[in-house]
GROMACS .gro file of C-alpha atoms in nm:
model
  240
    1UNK     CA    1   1.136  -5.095  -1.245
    2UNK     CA    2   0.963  -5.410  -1.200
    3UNK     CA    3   0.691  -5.580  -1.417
    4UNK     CA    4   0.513  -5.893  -1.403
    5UNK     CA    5   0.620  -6.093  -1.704
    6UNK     CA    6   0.913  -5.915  -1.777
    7UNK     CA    7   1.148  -5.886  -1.487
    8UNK     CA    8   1.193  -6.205  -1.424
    9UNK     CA    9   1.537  -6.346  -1.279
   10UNK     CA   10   1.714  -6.324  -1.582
   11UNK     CA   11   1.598  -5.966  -1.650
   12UNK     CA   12   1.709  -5.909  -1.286
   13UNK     CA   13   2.100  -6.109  -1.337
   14UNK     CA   14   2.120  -5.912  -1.646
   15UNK     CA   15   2.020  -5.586  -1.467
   16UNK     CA   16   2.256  -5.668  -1.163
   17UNK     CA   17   2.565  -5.752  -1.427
   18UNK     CA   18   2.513  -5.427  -1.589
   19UNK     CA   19   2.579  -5.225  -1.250
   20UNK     CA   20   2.190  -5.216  -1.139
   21UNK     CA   21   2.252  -5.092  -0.729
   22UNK     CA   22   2.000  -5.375  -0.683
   23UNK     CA   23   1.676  -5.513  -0.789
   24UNK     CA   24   1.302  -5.593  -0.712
   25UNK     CA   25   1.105  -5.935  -0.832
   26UNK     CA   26   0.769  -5.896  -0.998
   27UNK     CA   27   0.449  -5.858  -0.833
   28UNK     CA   28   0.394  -6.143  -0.594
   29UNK     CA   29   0.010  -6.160  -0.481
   30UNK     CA   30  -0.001  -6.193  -0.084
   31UNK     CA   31  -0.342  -6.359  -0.052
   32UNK     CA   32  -0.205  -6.606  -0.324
   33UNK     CA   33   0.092  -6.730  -0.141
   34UNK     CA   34  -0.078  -6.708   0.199
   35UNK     CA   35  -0.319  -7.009   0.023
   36UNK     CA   36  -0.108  -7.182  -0.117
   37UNK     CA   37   0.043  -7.241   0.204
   38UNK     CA   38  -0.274  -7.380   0.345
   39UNK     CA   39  -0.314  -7.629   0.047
   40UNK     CA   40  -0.249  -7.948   0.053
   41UNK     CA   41   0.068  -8.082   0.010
   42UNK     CA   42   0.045  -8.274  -0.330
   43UNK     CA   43  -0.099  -7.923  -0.460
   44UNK     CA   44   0.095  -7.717  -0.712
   45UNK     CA   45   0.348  -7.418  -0.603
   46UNK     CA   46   0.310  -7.150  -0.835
   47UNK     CA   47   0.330  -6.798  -0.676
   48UNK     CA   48   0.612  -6.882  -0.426
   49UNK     CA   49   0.866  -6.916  -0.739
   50UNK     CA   50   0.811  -6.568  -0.774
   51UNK     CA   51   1.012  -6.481  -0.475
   52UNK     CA   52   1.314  -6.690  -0.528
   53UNK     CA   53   1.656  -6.569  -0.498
   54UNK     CA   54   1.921  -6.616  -0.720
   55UNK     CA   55   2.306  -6.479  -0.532
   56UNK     CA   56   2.375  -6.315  -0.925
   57UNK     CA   57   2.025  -6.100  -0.836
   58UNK     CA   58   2.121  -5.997  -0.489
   59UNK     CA   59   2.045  -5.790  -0.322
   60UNK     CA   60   1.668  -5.807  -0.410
   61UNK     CA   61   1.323  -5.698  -0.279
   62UNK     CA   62   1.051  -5.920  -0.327
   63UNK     CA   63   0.682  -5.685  -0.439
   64UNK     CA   64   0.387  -5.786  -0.225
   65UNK     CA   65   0.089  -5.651  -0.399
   66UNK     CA   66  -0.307  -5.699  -0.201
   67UNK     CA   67  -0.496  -5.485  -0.024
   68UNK     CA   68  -0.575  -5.651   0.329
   69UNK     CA   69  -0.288  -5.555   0.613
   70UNK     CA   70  -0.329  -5.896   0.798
   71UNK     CA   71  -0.262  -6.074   0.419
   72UNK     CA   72   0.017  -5.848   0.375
   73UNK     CA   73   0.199  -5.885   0.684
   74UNK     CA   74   0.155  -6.267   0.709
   75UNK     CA   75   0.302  -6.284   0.358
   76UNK     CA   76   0.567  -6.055   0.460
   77UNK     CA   77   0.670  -6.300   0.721
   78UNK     CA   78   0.690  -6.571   0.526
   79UNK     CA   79   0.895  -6.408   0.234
   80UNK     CA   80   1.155  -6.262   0.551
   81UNK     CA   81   1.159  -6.617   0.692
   82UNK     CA   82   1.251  -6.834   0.397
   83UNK     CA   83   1.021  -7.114   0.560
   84UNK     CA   84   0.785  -7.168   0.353
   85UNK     CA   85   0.617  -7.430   0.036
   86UNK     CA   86   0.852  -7.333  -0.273
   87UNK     CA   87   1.081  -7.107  -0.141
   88UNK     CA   88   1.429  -7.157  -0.298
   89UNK     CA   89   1.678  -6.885  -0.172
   90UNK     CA   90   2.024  -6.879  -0.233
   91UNK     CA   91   1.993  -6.536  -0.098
   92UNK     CA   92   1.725  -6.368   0.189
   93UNK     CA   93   1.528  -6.051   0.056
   94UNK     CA   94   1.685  -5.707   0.096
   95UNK     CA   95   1.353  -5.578   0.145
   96UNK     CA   96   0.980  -5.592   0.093
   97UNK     CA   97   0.844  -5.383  -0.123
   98UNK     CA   98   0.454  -5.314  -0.142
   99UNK     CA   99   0.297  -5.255  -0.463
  100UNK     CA  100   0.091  -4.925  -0.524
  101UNK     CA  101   0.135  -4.844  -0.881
  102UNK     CA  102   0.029  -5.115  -1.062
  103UNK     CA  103  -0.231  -4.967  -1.307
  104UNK     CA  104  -0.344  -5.311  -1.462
  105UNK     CA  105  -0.745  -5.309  -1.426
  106UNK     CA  106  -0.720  -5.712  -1.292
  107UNK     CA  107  -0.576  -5.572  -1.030
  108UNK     CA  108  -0.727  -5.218  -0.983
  109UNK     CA  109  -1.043  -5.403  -0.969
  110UNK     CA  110  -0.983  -5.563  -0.669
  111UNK     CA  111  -0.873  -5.238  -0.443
  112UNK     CA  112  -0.525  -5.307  -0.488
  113UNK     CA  113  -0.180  -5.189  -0.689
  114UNK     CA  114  -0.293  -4.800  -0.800
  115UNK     CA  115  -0.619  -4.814  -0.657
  116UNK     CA  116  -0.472  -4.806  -0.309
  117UNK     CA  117  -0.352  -4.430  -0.388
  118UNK     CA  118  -0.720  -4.330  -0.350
  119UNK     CA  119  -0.756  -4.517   0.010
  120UNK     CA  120  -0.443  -4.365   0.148
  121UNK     CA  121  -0.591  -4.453   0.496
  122UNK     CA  122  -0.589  -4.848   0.392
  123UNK     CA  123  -0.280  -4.799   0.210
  124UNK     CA  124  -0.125  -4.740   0.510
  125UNK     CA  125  -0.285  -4.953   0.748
  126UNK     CA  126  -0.137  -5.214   0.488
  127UNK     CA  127   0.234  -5.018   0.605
  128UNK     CA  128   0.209  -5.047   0.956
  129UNK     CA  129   0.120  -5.408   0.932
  130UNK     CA  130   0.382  -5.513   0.730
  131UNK     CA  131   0.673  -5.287   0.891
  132UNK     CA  132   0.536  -5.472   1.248
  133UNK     CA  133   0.546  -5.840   1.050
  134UNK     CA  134   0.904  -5.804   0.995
  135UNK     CA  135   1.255  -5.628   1.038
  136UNK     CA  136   1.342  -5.596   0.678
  137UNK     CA  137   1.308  -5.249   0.527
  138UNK     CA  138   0.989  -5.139   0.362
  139UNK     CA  139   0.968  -4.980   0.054
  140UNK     CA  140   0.645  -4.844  -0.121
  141UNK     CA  141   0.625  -4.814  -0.500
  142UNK     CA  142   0.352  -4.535  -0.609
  143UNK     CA  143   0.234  -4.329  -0.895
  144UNK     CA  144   0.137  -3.985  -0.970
  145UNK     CA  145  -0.217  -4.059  -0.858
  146UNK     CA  146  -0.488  -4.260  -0.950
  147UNK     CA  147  -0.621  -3.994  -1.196
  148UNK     CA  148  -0.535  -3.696  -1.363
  149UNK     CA  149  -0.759  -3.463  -1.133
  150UNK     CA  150  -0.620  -3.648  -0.805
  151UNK     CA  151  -0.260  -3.632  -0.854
  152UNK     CA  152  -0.151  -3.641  -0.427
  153UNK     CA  153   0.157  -3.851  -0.480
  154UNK     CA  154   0.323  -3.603  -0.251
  155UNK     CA  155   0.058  -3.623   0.034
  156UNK     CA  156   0.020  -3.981  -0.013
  157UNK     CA  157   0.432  -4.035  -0.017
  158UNK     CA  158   0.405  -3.856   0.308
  159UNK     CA  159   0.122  -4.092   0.496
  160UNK     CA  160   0.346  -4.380   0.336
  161UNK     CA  161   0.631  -4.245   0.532
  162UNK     CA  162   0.484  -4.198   0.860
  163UNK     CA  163   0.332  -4.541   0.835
  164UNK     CA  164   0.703  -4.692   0.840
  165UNK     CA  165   0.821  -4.662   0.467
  166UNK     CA  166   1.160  -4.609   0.430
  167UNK     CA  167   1.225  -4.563   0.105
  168UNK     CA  168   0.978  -4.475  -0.162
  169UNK     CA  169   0.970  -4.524  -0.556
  170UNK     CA  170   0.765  -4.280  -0.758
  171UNK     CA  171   0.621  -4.343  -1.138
  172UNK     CA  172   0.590  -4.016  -1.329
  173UNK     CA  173   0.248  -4.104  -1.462
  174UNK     CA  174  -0.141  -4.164  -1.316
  175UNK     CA  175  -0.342  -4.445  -1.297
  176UNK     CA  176  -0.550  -4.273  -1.523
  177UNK     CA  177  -0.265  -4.215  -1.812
  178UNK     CA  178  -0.144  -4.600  -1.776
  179UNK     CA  179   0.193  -4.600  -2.013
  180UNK     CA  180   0.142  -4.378  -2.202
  181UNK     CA  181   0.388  -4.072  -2.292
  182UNK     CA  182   0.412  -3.811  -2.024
  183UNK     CA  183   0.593  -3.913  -1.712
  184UNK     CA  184   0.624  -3.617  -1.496
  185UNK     CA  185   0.953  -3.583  -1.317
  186UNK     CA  186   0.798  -3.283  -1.153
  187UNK     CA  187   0.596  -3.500  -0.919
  188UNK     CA  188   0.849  -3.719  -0.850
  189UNK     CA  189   1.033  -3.426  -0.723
  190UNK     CA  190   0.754  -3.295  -0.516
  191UNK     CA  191   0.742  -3.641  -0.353
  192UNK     CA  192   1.101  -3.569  -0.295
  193UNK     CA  193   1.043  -3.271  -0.098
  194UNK     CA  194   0.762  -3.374   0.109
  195UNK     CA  195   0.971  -3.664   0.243
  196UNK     CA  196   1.268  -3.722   0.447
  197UNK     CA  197   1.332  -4.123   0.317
  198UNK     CA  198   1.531  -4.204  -0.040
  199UNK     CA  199   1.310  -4.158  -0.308
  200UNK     CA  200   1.361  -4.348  -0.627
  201UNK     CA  201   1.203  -4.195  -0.954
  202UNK     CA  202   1.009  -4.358  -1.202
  203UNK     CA  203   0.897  -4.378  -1.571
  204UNK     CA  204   1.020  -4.256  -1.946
  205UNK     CA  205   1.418  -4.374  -1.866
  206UNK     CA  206   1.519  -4.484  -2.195
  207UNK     CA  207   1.867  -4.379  -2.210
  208UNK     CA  208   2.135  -4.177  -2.006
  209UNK     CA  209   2.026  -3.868  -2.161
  210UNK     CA  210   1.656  -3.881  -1.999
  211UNK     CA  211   1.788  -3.989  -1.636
  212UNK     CA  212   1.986  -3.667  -1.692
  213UNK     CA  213   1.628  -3.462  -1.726
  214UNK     CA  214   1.482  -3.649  -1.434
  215UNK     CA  215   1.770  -3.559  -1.175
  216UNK     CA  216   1.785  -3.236  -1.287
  217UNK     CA  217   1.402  -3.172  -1.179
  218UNK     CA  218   1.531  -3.271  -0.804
  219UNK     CA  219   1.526  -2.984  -0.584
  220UNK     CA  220   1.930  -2.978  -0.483
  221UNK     CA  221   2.232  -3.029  -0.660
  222UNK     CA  222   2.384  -3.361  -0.499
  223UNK     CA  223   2.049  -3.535  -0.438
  224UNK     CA  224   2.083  -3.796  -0.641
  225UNK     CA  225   2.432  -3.911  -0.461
  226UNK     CA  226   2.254  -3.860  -0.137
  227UNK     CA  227   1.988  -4.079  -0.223
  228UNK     CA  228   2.246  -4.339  -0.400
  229UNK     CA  229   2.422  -4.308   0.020
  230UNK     CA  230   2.049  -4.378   0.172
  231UNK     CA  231   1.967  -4.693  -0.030
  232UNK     CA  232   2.292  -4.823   0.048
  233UNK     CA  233   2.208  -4.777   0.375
  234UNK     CA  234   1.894  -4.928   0.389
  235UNK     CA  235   2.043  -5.215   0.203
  236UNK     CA  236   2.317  -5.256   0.457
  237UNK     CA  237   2.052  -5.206   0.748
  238UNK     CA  238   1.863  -5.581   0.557
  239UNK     CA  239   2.186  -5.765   0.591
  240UNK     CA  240   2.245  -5.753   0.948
   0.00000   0.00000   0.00000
């Protein structure tokens, strides 16, 4: 999973060499690169670097994380477009991918990452914008709630996918419990019910033996190859 300050492109080459399907770039703030694209010229570039492309990465989403649709979308066009101050890809994005789990309280404190989960209504305003901005799949990233007493992943998974998200990646934990020990693959598989689009599951994946435990909470024997079938798809459906 992605995370600002650690997944950065060599994380994501090493990732890719090791037989990762594909891979996502850290959070990239839309608002941020919107500006800096109104600066002037002589002014630094420091948030479009975030969504360059290396070919040893590919294919790769690039994370949006904000909280206003119009923001969102305009970023989303520029990332899908390549056309903009300090973009450098030797590949285009495989898909954008909106941010809706971050639990860091810079963040939260603004509406946006996690906090979104408790404004499903904005969160997928912020969907529907996006999805209209460009043609590249849209992926949503999520947790188990924002709290421990409002855990409506599944609910929320479901608005997500009406909105246009079509595939959507689920952290085993709340808002509320942060990183700490706990992710619940039970939710992840209730998200996995309650949509029809590839879900991707979340948190506590240490070794072989605990992705083991997480697909055997899916509801089907096979799911996991049918979901490994619908991201290909989805990442076939970018390059064309």
């Amino acid at each position: 999973a992605p995370m600002a300050g650690v997944a950065d492109t060599s994380f994501r080459e090493i990732c890719r060499a090791m037989g990762a399907e594909y891979t996502v770039s850290e959070m990239v703030s839309a608002k941020a690169l919107c500006y800096e694209q109104m600066g002037r010229k002589s002014a630094p570039v420091r948030t479009a670097g975030l969504a360059n492309i290396t070919t040893a990465e590919s294919p790769m989403a690039i994370q949006l994380f904000g909280r206003e649709p119009e923001y969102m979308a305009e970023a989303a066009r520029l990332i899908e477009s390549g056309a903009y101050r300090g973009a450098r890809q030797e590949q285009p994005p495989a898909a954008i991918d909106i941010n809706m789990g971050c639990p860091v309280q810079k963040v939260v404190s603004n509406g946006e990452g996690s906090a979104l989960m408790k404004e499903p209504q904005q969160a997928a305003a912020i969907v529907r914008a996006v999805k209209a901005a460009v043609r590249l799949p849209v992926t949503v990233k999520i947790r188990a709630g924002y709290s421990n007493d409002a855990r409506n992943a599944p609910e929320f998974a479901r608005m997500m996918e009406d909105a246009g998200a079509e595939l959507i990646c689920v952290h085993g934990r709340t808002r509320q419990q942060m990183y700490m020990p706990g992710s619940d693959n039970g939710i992840i598989a209730a998200v996995k019910r309650a949509v029809s689009v590839p879900v991707i599951g979340n948190g506590d994946l240490n070794s072989a033996a605990d992705v083991q435990r997480m697909l055997l909470a899916f509801p089907t024997r096979g799911e996991a190859e049918r979901a490994r079938r619908a991201l290909s798809s989805v990442l076939s459906e970018a390059e064309r």
